mmCIF file of C-alpha atoms in Angstrom:
data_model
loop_
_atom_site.group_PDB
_atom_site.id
_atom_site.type_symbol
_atom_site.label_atom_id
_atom_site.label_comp_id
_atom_site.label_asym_id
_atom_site.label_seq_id
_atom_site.Cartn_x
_atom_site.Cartn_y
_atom_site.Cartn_z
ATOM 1 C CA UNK A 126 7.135 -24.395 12.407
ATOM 2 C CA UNK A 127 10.290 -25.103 10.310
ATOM 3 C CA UNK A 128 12.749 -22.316 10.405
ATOM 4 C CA UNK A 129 13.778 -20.611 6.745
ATOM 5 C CA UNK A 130 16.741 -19.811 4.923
ATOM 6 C CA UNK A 131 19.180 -16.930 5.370
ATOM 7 C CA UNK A 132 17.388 -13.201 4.864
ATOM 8 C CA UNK A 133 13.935 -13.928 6.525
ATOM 9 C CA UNK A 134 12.993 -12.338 9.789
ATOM 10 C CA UNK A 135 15.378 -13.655 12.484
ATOM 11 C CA UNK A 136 15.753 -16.785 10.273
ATOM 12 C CA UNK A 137 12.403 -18.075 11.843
ATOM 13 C CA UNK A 138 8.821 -16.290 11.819
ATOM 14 C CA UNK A 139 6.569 -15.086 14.103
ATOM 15 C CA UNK A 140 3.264 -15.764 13.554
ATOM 16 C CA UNK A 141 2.147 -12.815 15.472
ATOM 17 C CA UNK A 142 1.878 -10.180 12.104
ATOM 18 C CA UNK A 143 -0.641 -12.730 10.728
ATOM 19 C CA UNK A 144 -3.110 -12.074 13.345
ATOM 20 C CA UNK A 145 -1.881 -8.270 13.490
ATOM 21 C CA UNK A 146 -2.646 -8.146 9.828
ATOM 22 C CA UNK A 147 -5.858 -10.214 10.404
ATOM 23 C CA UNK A 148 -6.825 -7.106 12.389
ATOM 24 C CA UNK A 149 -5.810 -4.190 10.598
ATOM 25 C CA UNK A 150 -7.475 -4.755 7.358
ATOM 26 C CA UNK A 151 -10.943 -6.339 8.649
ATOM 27 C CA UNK A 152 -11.629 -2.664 8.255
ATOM 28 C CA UNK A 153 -11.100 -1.994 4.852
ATOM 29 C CA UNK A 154 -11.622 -5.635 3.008
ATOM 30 C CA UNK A 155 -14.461 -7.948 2.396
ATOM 31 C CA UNK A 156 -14.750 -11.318 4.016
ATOM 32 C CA UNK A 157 -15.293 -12.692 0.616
ATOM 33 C CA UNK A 158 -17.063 -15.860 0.150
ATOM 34 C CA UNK A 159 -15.422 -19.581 -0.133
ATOM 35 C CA UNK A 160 -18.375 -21.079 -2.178
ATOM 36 C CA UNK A 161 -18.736 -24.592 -3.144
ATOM 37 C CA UNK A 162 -20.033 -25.230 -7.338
ATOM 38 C CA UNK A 163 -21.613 -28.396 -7.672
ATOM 39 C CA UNK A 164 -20.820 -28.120 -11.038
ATOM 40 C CA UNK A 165 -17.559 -27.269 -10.885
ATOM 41 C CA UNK A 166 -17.335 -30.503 -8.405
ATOM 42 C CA UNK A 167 -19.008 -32.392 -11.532
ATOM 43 C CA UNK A 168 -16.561 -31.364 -13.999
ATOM 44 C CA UNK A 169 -13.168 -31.632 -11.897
ATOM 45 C CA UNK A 170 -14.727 -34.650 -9.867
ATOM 46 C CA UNK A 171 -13.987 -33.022 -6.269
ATOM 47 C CA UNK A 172 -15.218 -31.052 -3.683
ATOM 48 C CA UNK A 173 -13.803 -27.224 -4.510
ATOM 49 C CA UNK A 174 -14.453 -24.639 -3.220
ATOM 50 C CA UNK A 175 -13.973 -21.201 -4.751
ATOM 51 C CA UNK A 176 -12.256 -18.061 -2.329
ATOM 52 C CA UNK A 177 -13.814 -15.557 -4.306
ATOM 53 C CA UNK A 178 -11.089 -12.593 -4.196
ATOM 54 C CA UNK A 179 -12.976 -11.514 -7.514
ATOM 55 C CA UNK A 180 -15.581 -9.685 -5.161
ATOM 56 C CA UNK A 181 -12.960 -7.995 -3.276
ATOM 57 C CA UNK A 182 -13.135 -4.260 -2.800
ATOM 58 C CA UNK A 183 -10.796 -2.844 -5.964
ATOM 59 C CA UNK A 184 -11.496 -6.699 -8.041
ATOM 60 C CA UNK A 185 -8.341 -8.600 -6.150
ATOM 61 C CA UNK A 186 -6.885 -9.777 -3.014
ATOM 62 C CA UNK A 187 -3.874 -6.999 -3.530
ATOM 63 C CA UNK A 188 -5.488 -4.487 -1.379
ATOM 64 C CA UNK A 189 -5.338 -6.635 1.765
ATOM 65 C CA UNK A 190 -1.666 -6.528 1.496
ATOM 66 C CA UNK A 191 -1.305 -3.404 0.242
ATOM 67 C CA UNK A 192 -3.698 -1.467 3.622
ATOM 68 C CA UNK A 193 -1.656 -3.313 5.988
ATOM 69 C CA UNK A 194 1.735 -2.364 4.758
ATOM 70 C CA UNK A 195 0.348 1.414 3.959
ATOM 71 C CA UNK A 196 -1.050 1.470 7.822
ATOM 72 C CA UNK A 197 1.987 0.525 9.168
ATOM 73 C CA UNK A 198 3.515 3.396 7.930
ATOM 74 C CA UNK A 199 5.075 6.199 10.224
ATOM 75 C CA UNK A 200 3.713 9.967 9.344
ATOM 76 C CA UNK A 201 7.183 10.689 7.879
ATOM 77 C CA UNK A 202 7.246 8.013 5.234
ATOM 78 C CA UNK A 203 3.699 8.808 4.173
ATOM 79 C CA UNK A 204 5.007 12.645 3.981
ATOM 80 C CA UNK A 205 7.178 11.892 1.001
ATOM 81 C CA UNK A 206 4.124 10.245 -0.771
ATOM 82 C CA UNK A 207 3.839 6.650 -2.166
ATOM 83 C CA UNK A 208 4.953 5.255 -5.314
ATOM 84 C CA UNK A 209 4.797 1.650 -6.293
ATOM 85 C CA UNK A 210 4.772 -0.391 -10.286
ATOM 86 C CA UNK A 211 1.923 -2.461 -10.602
ATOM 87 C CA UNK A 212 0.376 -4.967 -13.586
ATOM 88 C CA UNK A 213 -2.845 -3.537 -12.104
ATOM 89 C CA UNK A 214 -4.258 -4.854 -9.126
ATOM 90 C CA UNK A 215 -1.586 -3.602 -7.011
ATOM 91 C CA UNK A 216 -1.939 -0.577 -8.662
ATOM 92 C CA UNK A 217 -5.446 -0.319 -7.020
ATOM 93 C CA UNK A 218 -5.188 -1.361 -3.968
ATOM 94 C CA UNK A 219 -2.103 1.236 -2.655
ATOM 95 C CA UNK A 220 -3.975 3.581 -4.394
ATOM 96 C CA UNK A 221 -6.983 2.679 -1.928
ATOM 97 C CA UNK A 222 -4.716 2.942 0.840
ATOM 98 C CA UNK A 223 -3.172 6.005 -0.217
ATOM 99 C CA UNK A 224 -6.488 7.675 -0.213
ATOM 100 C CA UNK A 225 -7.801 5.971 3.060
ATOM 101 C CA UNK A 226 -4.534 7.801 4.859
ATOM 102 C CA UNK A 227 -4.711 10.592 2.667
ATOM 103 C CA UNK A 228 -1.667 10.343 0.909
ATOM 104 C CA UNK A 229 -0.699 11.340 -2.775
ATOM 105 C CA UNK A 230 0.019 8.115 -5.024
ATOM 106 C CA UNK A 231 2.255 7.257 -8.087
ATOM 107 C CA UNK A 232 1.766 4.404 -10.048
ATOM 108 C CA UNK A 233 4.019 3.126 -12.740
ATOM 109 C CA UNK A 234 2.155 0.397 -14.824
ATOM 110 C CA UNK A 235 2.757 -1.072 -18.209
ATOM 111 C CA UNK A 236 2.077 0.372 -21.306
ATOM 112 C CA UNK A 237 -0.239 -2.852 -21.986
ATOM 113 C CA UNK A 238 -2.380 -2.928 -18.507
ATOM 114 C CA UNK A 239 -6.377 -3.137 -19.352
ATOM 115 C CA UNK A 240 -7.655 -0.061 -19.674
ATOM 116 C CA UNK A 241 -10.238 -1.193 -17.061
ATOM 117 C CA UNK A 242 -7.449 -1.334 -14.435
ATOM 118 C CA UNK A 243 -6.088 2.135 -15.004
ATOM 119 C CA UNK A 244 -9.275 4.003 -15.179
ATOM 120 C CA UNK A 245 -10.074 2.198 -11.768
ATOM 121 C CA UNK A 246 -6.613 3.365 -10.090
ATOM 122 C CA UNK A 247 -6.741 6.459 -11.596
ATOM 123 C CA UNK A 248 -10.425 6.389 -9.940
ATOM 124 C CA UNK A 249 -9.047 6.152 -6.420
ATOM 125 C CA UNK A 250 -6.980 8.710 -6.770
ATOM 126 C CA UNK A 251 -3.680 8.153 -8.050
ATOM 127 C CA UNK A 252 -1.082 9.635 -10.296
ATOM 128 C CA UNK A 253 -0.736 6.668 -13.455
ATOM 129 C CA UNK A 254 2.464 6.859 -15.365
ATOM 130 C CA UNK A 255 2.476 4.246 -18.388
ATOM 131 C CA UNK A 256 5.831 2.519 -19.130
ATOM 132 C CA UNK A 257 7.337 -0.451 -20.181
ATOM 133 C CA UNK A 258 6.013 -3.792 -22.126
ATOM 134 C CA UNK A 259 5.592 -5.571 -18.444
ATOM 135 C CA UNK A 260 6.058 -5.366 -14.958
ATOM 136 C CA UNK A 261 9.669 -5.867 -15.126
ATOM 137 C CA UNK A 262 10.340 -2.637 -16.867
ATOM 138 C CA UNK A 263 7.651 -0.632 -14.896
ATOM 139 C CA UNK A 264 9.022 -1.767 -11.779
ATOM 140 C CA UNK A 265 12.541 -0.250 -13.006
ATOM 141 C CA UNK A 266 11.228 3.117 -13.752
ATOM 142 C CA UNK A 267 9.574 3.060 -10.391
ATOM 143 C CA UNK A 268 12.417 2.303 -8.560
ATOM 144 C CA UNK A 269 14.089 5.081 -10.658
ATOM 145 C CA UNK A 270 11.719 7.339 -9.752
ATOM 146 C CA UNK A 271 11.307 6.738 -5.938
ATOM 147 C CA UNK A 272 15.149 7.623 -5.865
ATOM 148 C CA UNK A 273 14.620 10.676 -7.673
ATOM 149 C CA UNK A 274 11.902 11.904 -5.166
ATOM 150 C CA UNK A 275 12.610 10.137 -2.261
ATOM 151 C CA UNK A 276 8.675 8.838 -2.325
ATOM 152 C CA UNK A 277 8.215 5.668 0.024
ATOM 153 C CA UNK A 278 8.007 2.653 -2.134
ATOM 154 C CA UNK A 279 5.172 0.152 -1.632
ATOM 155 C CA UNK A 280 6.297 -3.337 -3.247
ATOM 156 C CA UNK A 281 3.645 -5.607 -4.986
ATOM 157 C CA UNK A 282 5.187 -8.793 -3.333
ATOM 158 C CA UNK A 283 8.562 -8.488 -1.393
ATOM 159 C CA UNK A 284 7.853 -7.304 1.558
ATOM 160 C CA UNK A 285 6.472 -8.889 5.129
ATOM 161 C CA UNK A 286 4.106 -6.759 5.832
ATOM 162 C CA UNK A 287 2.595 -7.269 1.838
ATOM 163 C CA UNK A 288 2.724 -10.730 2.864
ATOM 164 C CA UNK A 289 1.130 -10.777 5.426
ATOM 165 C CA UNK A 290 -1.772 -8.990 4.334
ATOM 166 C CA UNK A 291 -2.159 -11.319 1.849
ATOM 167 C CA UNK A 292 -1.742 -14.421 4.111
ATOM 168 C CA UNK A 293 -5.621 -12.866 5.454
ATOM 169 C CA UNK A 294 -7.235 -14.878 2.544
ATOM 170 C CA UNK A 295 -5.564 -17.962 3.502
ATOM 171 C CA UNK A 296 -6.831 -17.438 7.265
ATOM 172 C CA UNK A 297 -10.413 -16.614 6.146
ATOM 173 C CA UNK A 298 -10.373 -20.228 4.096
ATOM 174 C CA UNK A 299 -8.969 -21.506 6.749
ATOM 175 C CA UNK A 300 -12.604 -20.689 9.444
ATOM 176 C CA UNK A 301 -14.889 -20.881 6.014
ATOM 177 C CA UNK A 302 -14.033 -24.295 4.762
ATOM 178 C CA UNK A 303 -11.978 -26.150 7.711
ATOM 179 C CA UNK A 304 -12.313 -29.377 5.780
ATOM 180 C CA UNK A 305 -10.161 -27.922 3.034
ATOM 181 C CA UNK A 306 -7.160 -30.265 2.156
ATOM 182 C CA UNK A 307 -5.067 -28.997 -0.330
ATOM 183 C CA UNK A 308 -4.999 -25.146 -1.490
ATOM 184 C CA UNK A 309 -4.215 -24.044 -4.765
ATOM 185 C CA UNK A 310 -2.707 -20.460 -5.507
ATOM 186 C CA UNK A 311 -1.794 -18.640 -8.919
ATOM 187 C CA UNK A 312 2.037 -17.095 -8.202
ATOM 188 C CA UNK A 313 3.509 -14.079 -10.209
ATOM 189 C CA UNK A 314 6.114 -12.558 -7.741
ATOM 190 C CA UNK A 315 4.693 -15.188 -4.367
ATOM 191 C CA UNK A 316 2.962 -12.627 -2.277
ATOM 192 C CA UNK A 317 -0.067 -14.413 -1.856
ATOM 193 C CA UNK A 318 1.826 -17.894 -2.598
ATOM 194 C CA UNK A 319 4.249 -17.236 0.148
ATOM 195 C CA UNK A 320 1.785 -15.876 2.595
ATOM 196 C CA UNK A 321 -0.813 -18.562 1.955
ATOM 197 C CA UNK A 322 2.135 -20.829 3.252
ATOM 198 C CA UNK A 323 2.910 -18.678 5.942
ATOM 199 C CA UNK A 324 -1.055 -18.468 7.290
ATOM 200 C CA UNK A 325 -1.309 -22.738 6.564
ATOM 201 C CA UNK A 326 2.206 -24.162 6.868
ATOM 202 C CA UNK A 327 1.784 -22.451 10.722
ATOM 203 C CA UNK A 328 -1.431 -23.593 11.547
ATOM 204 C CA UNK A 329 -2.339 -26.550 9.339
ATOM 205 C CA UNK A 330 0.887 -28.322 8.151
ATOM 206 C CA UNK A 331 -1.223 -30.801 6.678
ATOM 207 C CA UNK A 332 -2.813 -29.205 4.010
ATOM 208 C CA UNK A 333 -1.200 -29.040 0.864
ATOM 209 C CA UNK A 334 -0.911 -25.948 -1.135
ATOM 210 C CA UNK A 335 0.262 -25.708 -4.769
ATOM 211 C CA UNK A 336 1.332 -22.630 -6.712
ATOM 212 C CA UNK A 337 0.502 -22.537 -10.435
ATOM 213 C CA UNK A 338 1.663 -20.382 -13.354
ATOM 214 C CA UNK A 339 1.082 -19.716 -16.373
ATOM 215 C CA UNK A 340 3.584 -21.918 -18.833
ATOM 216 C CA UNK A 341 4.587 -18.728 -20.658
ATOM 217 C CA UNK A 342 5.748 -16.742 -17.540
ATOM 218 C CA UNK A 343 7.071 -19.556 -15.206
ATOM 219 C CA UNK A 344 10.126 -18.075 -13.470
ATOM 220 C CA UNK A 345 8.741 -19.379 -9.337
ATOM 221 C CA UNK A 346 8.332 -22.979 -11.213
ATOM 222 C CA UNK A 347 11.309 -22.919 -12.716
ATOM 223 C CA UNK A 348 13.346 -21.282 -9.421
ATOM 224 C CA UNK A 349 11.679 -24.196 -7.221
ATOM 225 C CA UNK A 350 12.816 -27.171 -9.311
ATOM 226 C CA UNK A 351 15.964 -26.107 -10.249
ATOM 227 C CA UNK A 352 15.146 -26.894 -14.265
ATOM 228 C CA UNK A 353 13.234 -26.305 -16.763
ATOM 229 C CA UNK A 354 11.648 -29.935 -16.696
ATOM 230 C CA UNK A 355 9.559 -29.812 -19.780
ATOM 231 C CA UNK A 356 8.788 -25.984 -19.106
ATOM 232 C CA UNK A 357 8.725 -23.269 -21.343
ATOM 233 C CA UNK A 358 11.641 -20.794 -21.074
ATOM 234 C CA UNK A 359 9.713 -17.391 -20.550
ATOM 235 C CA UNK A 360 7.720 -16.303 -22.977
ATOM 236 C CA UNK A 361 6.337 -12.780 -21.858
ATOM 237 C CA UNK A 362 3.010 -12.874 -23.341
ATOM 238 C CA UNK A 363 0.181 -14.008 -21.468
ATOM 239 C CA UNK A 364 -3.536 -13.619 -20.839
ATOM 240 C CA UNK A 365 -2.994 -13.567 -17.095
ATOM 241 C CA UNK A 366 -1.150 -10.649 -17.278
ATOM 242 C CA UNK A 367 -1.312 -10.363 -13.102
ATOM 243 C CA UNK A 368 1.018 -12.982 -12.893
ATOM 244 C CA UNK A 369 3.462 -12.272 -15.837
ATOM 245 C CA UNK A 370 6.742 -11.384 -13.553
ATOM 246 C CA UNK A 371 10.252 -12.411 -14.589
ATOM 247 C CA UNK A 372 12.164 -11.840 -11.370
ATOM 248 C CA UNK A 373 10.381 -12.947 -8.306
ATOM 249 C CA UNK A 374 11.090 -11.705 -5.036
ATOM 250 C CA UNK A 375 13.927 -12.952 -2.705
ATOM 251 C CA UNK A 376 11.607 -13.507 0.375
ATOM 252 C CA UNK A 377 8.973 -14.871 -1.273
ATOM 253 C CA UNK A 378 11.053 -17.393 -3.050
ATOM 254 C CA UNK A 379 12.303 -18.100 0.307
ATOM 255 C CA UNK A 380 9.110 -19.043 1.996
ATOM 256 C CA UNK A 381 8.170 -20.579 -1.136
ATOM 257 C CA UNK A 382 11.353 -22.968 -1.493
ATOM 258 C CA UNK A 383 10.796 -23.830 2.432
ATOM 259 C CA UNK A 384 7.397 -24.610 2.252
ATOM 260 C CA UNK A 385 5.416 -25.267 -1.000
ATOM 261 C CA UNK A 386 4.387 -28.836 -1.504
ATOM 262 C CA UNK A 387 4.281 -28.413 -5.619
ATOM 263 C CA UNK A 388 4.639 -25.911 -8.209
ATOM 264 C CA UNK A 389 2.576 -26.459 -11.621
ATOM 265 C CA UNK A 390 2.295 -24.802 -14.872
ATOM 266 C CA UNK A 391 -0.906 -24.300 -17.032
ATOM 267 C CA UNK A 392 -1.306 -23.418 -20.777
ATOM 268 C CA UNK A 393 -2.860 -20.258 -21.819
ATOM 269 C CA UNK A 394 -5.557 -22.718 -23.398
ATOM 270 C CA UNK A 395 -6.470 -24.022 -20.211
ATOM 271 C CA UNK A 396 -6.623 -20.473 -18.538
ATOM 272 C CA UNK A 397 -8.663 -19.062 -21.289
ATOM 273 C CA UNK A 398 -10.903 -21.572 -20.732
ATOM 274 C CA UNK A 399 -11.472 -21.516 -17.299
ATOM 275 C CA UNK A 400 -11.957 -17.404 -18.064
ATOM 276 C CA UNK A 401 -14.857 -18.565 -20.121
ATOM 277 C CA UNK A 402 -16.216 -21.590 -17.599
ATOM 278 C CA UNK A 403 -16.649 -19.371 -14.873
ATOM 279 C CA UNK A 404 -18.176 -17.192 -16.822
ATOM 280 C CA UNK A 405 -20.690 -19.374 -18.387
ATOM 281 C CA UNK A 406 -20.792 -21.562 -15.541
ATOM 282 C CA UNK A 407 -20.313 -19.673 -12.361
ATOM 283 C CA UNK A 408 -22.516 -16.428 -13.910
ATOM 284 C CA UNK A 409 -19.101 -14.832 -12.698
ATOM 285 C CA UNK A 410 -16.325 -12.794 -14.609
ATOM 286 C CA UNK A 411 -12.554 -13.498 -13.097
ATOM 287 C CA UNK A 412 -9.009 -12.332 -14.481
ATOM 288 C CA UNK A 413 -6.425 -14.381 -15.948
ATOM 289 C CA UNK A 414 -4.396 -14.791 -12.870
ATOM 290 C CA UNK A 415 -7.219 -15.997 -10.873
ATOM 291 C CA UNK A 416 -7.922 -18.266 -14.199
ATOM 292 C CA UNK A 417 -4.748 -20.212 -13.941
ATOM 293 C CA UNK A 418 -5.443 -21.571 -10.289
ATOM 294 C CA UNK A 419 -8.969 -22.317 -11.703
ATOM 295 C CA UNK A 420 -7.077 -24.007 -14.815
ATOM 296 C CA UNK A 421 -5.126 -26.317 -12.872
ATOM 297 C CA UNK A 422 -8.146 -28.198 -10.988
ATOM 298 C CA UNK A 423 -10.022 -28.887 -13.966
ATOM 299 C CA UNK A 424 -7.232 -29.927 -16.354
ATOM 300 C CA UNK A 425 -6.375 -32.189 -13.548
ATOM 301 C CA UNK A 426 -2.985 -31.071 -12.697
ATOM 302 C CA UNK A 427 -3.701 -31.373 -8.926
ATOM 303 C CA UNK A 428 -2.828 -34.587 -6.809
ATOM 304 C CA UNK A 429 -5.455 -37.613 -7.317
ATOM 305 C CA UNK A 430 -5.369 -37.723 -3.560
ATOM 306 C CA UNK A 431 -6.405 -34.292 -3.003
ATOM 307 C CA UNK A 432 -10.073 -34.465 -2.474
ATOM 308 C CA UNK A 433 -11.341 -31.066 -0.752
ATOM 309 C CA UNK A 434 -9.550 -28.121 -2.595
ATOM 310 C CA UNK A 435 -9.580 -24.550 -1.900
ATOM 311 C CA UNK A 436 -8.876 -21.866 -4.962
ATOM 312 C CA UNK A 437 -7.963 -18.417 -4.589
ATOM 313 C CA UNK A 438 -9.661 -17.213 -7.077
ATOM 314 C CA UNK A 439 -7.892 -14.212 -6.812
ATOM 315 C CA UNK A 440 -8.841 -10.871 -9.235
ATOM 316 C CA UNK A 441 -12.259 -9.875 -11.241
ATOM 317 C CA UNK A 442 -10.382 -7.308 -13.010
ATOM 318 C CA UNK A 443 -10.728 -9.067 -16.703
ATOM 319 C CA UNK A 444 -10.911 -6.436 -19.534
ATOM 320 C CA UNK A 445 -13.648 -7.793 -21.356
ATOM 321 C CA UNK A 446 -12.561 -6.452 -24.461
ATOM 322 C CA UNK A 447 -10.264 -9.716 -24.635
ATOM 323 C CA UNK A 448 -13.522 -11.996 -24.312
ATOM 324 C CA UNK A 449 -13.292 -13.357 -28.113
ATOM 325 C CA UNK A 450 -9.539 -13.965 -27.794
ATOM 326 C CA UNK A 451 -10.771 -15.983 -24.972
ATOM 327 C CA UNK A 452 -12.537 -18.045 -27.107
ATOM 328 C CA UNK A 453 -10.608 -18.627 -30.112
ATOM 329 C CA UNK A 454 -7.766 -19.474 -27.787
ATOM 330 C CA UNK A 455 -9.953 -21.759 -25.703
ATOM 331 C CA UNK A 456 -11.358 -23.870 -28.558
ATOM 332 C CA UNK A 457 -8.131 -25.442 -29.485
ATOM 333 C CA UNK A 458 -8.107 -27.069 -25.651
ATOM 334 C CA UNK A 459 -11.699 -28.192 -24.774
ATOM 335 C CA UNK A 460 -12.159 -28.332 -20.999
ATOM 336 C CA UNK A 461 -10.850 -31.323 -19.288
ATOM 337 C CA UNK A 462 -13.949 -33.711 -17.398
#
């Protein structure tokens, strides 16, 4: 395995926490289901197959990374209580952990999270405080409020053992659907970007996998290529509010510059209306995040060569109160066939 840049782990990796992680959380997760659609195969004219993180316990993926960073924990740090800023998912899932080790939980979230995703934190547990227009600014009060207490922090993305939590959807794909070629992964801060590379780069250098955004929030695009290149500058307003981050984090980028094979933006067209095809398609209801990866196989923005693709289909937690801005948005950009 190719060694990375300055500030990882012993400037190599050991693939060791994978399997570690593998372990820890089989406990507390779903082995969710990498279905194949034959109509989505129709529509994008290849083989895909759909990781559905959607049916995850808490609606997303985030708890896998979340349980094995909070069970790593020593006594001490989980004394001081856990606080961590969240667009929502992440929210849930420390929250889940918090509760399965019996530990009080903060969250800081954004003043603009879906109702659906608070009530459901809130559900598990935790303390919500509401602040800030994104994730950016509730990260900031977090951090301002973990030095105030001295609570242990729990970081949505940058952090190994977050990673490598994450990296367990990657390794399920890999046993479900071996014939998988190319991977495709919607990227906010890189967590499950950079530990998708870590779980495939390490055992199946082969396979490609691709990180998409959404063209409005773009900043792990625009980091990798070293340009804008025809993209947006950010925007800050998008329907796939899961992966609306401005600053990504310094190890993920750092996996992500070593290994990624492409970066690719969608519209917010083309993620509304993959919202709306799985829904009327797939009889299944998926977040905007999870969207954009959809997005970028049916609007074609995947290699021609790629012929057996994997999506991490990665949250269900969609307030459905946004359902008819779906659709106006989506009829401007009619589905790609």
């Amino acid at each position: 395995m190719r060694k990375l840049g300055d500030g990882f782990v012993g400037n190599s990796y050991d693939t060791v926490g994978l399997y570690l992680a593998s372990e820890k959380v089989a406990e507390f997760v779903h082995r969710t289901p990498c279905k194949m659609s034959t109509t989505f195969n129709e529509f994008s004219g290849k083989k895909v197959f759909l990781k559905m993180e959607n049916l995850q316990k808490t609606g997303s993926f985030k708890i896998r990374g979340a349980m094995n960073k909070v069970l790593q924990l020593s006594e001490a740090e989980c004394e001081k209580g856990l606080i961590a800023a969240s667009a929502g998912n992440h929210a849930q899932g420390v929250a889940y952990a918090g509760k399965a080790r019996n530990v009080p939980v903060t969250i800081f979230m954004p003043t603009g999270t879906p109702e659906a995703k608070v009530n459901a934190t809130r559900g598990y547990g935790a303390t919500v405080k509401l602040v800030g227009q994104n994730f950016d600014e509730a990260y900031v009060a977090a951090r301002e409020e973990q030095l105030r207490t001295g609570a242990t922090f729990i970081h949505p993305f940058d952090d190994l053992a977050v990673i490598e939590g994450q990296a367990t959807v990657a390794m399920e794909m890999l046993q479900q659907r071996p014939e998988i070629d190319t991977i495709v992964v919607p990227a906010g801060g890189g967590g499950l970007l950079a530990g998708t590379l870590l779980a495939v780069k390490s055992t199946r250098p082969d396979i490609r996998v691709i990180g998409v955004q959404s063209i409005n929030a773009p900043a792990i695009t625009i980091a990798y290529k070293g340009k804008n290149d025809g993209i947006l500058t950010f925007q800050g307003k998008t329907i796939a509010e899961g992966i609306n981050v401005k600053v990504p984090g310094k190890l993920t980028m750092n996996i992500i510059h070593s290994f990624v094979d492409d970066m690719v933006t969608v519209t917010e067209q083309e993620i509304a209306s993959a919202i709306l095809f799985m829904l009327e398609r797939e009889k299944t209801l998926i977040e905007g995040a999870g969207a954009a990866a959809v997005a970028a196989v049916l609007n074609h923005h995947t290699p021609s060569s790629a012929q057996n693709i994997g999506i991490i289909v990665s949250g269900g937690n969609f307030d459905i109160g946004k359902l008819a801005e779906c659709q106006q948005m989506s009829l401007k950009v009619p589905l790609a066939k």
